[in-house]
Coordinates of C-alpha atoms in Angstrom, one line a residue:
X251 CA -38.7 53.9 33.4
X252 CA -39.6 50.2 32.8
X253 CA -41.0 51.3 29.0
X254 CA -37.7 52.3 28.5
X255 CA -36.2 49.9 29.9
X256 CA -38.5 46.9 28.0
X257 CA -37.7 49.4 25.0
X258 CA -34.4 49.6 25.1
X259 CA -34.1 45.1 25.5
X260 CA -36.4 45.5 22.5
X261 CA -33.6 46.9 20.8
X262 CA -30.7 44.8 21.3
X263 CA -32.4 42.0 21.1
X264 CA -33.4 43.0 17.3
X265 CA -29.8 43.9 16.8
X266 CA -27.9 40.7 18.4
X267 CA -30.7 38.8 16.0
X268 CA -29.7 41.1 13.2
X269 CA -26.0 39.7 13.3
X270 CA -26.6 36.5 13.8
X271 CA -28.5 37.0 10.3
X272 CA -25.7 38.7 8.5
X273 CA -23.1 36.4 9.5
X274 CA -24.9 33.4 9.0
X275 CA -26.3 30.6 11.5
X276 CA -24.6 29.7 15.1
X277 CA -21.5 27.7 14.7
X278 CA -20.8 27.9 11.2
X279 CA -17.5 29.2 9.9
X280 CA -16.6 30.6 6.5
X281 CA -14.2 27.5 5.8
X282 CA -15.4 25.0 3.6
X283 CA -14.9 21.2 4.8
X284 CA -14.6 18.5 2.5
X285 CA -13.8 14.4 2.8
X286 CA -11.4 13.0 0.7
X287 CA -11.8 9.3 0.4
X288 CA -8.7 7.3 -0.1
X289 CA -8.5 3.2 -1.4
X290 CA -4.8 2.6 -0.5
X291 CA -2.3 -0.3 0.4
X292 CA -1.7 -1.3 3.4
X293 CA 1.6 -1.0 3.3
X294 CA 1.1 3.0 3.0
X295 CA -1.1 3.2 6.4
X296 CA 2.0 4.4 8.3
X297 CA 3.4 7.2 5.8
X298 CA -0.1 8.1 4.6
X299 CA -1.5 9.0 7.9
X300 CA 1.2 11.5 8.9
X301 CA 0.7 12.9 5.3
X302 CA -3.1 13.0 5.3
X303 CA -2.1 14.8 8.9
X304 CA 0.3 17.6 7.6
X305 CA -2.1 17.7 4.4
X306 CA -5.0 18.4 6.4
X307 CA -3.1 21.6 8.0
X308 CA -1.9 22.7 5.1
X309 CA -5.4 23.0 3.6
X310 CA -6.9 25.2 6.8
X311 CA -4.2 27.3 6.4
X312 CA -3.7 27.8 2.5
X313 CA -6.8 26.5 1.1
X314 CA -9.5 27.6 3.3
X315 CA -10.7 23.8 3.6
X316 CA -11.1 21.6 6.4
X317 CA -10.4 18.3 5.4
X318 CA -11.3 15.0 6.9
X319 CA -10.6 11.4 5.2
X320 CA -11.7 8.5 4.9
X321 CA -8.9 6.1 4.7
X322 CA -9.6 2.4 3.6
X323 CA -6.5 0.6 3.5
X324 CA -6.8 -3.1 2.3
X325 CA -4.7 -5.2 -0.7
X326 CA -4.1 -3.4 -3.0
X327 CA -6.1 -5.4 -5.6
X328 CA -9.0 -5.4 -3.2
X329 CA -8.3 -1.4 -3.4
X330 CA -8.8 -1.6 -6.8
X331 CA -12.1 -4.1 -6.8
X332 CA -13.7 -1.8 -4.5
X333 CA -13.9 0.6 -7.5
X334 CA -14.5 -1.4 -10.3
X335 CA -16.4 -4.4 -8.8
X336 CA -18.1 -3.1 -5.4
X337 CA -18.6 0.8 -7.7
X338 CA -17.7 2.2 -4.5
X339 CA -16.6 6.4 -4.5
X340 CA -13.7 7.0 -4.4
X341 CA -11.0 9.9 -4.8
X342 CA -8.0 8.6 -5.0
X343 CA -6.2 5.2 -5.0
X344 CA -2.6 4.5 -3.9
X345 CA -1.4 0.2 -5.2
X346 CA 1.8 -1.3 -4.1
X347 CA 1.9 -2.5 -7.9
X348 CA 1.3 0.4 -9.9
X349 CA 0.7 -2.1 -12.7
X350 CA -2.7 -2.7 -11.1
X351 CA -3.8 0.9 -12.3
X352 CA -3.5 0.7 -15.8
X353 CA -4.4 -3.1 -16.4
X354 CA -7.6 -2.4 -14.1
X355 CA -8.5 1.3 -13.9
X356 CA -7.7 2.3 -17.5
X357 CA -9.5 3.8 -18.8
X358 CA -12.7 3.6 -17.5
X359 CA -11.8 5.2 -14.2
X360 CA -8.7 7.3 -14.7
X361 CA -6.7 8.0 -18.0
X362 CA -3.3 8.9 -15.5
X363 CA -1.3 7.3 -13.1
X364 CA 2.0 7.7 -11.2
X365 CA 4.4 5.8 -10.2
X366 CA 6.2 7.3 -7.2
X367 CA 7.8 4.8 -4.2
X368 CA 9.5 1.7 -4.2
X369 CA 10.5 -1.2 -1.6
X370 CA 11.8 -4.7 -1.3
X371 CA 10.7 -7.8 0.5
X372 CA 12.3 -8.9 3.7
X373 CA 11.6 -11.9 6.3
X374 CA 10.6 -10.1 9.5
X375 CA 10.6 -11.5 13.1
X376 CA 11.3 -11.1 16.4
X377 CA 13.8 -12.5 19.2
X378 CA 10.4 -14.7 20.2
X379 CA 10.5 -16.3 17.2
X380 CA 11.9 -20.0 16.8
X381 CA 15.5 -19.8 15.5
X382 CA 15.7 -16.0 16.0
X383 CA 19.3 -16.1 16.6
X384 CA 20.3 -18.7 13.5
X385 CA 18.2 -17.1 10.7
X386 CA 20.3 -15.2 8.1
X387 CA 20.0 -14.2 4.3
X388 CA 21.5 -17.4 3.3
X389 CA 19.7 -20.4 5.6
X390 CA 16.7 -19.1 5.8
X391 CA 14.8 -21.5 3.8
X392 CA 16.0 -23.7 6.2
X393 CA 14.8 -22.1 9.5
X394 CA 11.2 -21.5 8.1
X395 CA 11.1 -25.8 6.5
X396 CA 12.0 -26.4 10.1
X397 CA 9.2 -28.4 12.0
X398 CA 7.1 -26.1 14.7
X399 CA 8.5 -22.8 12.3
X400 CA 5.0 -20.7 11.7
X401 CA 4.9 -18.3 8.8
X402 CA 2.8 -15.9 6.8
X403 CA 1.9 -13.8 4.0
X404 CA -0.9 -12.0 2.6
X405 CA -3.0 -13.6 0.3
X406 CA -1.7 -13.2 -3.2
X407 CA -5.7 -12.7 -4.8
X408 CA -6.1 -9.4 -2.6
X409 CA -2.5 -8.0 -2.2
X410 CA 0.2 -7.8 -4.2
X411 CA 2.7 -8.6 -0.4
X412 CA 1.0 -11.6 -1.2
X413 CA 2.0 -12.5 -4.8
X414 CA 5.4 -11.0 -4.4
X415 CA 5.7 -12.9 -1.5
X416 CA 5.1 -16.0 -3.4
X417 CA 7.0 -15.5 -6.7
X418 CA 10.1 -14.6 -4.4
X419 CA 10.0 -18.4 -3.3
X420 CA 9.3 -19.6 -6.8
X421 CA 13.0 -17.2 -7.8
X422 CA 14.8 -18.7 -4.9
X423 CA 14.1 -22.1 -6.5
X424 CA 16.3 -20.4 -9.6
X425 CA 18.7 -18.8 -7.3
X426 CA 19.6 -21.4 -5.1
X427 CA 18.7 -24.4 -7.2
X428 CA 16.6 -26.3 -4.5
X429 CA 12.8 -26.7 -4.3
X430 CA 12.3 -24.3 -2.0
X431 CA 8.6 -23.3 -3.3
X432 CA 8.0 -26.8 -3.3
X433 CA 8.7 -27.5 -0.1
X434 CA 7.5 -23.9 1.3
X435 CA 4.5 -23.2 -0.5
X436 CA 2.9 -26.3 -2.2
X437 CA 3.4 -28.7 0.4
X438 CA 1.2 -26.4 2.8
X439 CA -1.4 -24.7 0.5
X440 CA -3.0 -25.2 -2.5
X441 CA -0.9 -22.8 -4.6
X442 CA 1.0 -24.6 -7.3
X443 CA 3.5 -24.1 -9.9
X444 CA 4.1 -25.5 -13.5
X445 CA 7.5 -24.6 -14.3
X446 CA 8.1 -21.1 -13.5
X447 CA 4.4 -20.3 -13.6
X448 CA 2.9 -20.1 -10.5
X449 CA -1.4 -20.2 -9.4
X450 CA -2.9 -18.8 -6.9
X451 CA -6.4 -20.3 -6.9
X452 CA -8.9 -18.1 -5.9
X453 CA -9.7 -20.1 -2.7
X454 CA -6.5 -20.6 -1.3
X455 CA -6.4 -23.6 1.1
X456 CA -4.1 -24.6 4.0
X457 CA -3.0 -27.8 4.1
X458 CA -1.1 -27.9 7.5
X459 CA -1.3 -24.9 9.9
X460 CA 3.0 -23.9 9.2
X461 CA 1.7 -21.4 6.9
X462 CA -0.5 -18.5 8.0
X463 CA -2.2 -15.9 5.3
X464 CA -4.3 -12.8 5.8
X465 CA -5.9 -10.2 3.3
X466 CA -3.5 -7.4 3.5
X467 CA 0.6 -7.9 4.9
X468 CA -0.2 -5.9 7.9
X469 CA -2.8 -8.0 9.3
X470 CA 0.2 -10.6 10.4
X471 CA 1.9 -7.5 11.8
X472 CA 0.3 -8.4 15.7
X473 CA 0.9 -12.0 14.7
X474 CA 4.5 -12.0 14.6
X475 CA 4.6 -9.3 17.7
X476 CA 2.4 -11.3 20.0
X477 CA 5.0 -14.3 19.3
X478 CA 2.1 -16.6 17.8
X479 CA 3.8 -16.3 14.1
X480 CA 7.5 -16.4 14.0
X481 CA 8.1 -14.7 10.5
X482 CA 6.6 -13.4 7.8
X483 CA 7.3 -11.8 4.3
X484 CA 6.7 -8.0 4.4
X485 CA 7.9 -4.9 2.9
X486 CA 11.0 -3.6 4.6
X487 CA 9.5 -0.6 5.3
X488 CA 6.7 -1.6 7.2
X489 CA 9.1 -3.9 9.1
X490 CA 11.3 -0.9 9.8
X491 CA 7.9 1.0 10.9
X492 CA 7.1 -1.6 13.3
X493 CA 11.1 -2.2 14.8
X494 CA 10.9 -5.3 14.0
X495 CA 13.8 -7.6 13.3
X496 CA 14.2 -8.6 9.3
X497 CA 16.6 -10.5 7.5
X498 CA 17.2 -9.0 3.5
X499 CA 17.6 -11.3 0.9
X500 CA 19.8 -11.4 -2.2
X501 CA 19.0 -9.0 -4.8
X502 CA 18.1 -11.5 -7.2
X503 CA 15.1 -12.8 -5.4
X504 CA 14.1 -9.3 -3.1
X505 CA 12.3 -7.9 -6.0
X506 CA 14.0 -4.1 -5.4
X507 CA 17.0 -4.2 -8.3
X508 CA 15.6 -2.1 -11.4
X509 CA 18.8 -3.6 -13.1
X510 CA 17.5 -7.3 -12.5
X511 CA 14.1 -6.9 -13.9
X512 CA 14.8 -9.3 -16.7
X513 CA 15.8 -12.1 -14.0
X514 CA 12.7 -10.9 -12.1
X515 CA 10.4 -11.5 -15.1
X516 CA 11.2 -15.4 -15.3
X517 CA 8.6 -15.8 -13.2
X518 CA 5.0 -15.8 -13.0
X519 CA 1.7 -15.4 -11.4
X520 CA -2.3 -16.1 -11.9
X521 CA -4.8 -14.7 -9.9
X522 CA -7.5 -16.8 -9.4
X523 CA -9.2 -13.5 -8.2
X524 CA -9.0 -11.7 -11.1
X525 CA -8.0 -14.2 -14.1
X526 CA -4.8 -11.8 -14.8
X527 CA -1.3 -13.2 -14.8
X528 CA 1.7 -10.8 -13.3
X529 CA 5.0 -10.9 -14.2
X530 CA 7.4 -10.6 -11.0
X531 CA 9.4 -7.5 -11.3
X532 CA 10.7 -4.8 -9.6
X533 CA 8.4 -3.0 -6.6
X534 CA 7.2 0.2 -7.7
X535 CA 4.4 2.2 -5.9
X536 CA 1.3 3.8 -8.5
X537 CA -1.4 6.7 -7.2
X538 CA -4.4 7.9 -9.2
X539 CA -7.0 10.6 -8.8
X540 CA -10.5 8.8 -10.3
X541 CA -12.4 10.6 -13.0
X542 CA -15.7 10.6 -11.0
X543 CA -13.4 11.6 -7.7
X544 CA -16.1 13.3 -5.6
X545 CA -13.6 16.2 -4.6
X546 CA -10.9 16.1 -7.6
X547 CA -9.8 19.2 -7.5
X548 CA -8.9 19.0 -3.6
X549 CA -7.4 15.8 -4.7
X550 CA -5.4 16.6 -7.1
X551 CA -4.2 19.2 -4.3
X552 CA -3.3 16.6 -2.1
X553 CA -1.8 14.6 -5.0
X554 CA 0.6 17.2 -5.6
X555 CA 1.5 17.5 -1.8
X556 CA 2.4 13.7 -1.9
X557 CA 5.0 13.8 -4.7
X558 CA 6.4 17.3 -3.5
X559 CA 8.9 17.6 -0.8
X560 CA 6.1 17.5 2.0
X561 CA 5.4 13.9 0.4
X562 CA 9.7 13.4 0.1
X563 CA 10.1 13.7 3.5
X564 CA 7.7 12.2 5.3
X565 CA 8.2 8.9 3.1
X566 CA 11.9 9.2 3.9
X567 CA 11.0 9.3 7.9
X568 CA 8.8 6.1 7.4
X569 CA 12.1 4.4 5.6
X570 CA 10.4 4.1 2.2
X571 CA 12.4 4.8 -1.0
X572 CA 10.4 7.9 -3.0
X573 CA 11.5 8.1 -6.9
X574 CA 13.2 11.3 -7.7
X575 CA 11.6 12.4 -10.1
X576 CA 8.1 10.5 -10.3
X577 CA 6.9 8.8 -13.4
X578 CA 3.5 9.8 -14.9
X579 CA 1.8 8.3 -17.6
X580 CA -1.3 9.2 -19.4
X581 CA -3.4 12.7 -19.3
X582 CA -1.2 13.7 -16.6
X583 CA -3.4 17.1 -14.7
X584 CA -1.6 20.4 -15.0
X585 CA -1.3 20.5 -11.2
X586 CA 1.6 17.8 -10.8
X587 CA 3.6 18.4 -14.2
X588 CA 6.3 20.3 -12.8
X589 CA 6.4 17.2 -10.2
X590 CA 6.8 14.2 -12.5
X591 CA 8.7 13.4 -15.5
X592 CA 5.7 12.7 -17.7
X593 CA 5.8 9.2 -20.2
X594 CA 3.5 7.9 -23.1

């Protein structure tokens, strides 16, 4: 009885061994996983998160993939230098100045890009900040040239927040006929304008401590909510993210108005960073799947999730404008044609 019984443990201990051969090793499943890697704005943290989210279960479900990211977000123009400078991987990068991808990816790292978002600049704050209950869209110039008034934005070399930020001071001059980047921007930094050209050296300096910049717009985000920053210049989108109080400004100056791109494009910018001067003009969103993408075809996939309704909506929760239809230029892919109206 105990041969048999040693016999018979013989036996199912072959047969438990010869399953766990034919299906494979412990713990394994028969889903493939994959990691996309994503260089994007800050600006798009908020939207691109709950897309990367809904992407992610869309891909178990329909693709057979389990997908993980890697999410970088940083200025946009440091998005861009991590690919071209720094020849860091990448599958897919997302600017808040689609310009940035054809003056700096074309075409040695992608022959197609898309423009597909849009936003406008507002003055965010909230009720701790000095003067909260004064400031409006026509003093505000005022309230922030006020002694003790702290404000910020992002460094024009890494972001465009920042450059925007800057040339919306440098059209105010125009709009309201005062010297309001004078007395804003070059009598507290080292930025400095010759006309209606403005430089942004590529070491900006502080002269007094009224003005506060960091890399990317939402690094002055805890800033402004901690009260140690009482306004800064940010996207209205992230400010609507982040229910914080904004003030919008005239359409002339706000940089959103597609029919005031000609007043826009008076003015000017150099990048000390880069060398390359930027016409102001309206804001306008670009994406990109790289060339060398490590996983392009699963990005492409998620590209074409972004600009299809999925994408629509979830832009439209975060309070960001989406074009309808997207713009593509170049060798657009096969997969998002029927998404975009395709140009040049």
């Amino acid at each position: 009885m105990r041969k048999a019984g040693l016999l018979l443990t013989t036996v199912l201990l072959l047969a438990v061994l010869s399953a766990g051969c034919i299906s494979g090793s412990p713990g394994k499943t028969s889903e493939k996983e994959a990691t996309l890697t994503i260089f994007h704005a800050g600006s798009l943290s908020i939207p691109f998160q709950q897309l990367e989210n809904e992407f992610s279960a869309y891909a178990e479900k329909n693709l057979g993939v389990k997908v993980k990211f890697q999410d970088e977000a940083s200025g946009s123009v440091e998005a861009v230098r991590k690919v071209t400078d720094l020849h860091e991987k990448a599958d897919i990068v997302a600017t808040a100045d689609y310009t940035l991808i054809p003056q700096m990816l074309v075409p040695n790292y992608t022959d197609f890009y898309v423009l597909f978002a849009t936003n406008q600049i507002v003055i965010a704050f909230t009720n701790k900040s000095r003067y909260a209950d004064e400031i409006n869209s026509t003093n505000w110039y005022e309230i922030l040239a006020k002694p003790g008034v702290r404000f910020g934005f992002s460094n024009p070399n890494d972001d465009p927040c920042g450059y925007r930020s800057v040339m919306v001071m440098k059209l105010a001059d125009l709009y309201y006929h005062k010297p309001i980047f004078e007395t804003l921007v070059e009598k507290n930094t080292n930025i400095y304008a010759n006309g209606t050209h403005v430089y942004a050296p590529k070491e900006i300096q502080l002269k007094t401590d009224k003005i506060v910049i960091r890399p990317k717009e939402t690094d002055l985000t805890g800033l402004v909510e901690s009260g140690s920053l009482d306004y800064f210049f940010i996207y209205k989108s992230v400010a609507e993210q982040h229910n914080l109080s904004y003030i919008t400004l005239p359409d002339e100056i706000n940089l959103k108005d597609f029919n005031k791109a000609d007043y826009y494009g008076q003015v000017e910018i150099t990048l000390g960073s880069t060398g390359k001067t930027i016409k102001a003009k309206p804001i306008v969103y670009g994406v990109t799947v790289l060339k060398d993408a490590p996983n392009r075809e699963l990005a492409l996939q998620f590209l074409k999730f972004l600009l299809g309704e999925e994408g629509k909506k979830v832009f439209e929760e975060n309070h960001q404008d989406f074009l309808n239809p997207p713009v593509a230029f170049g060798n657009v892919p096969d997969e998002i044609k029927d998404l975009v109206e395709v140009k040049g």
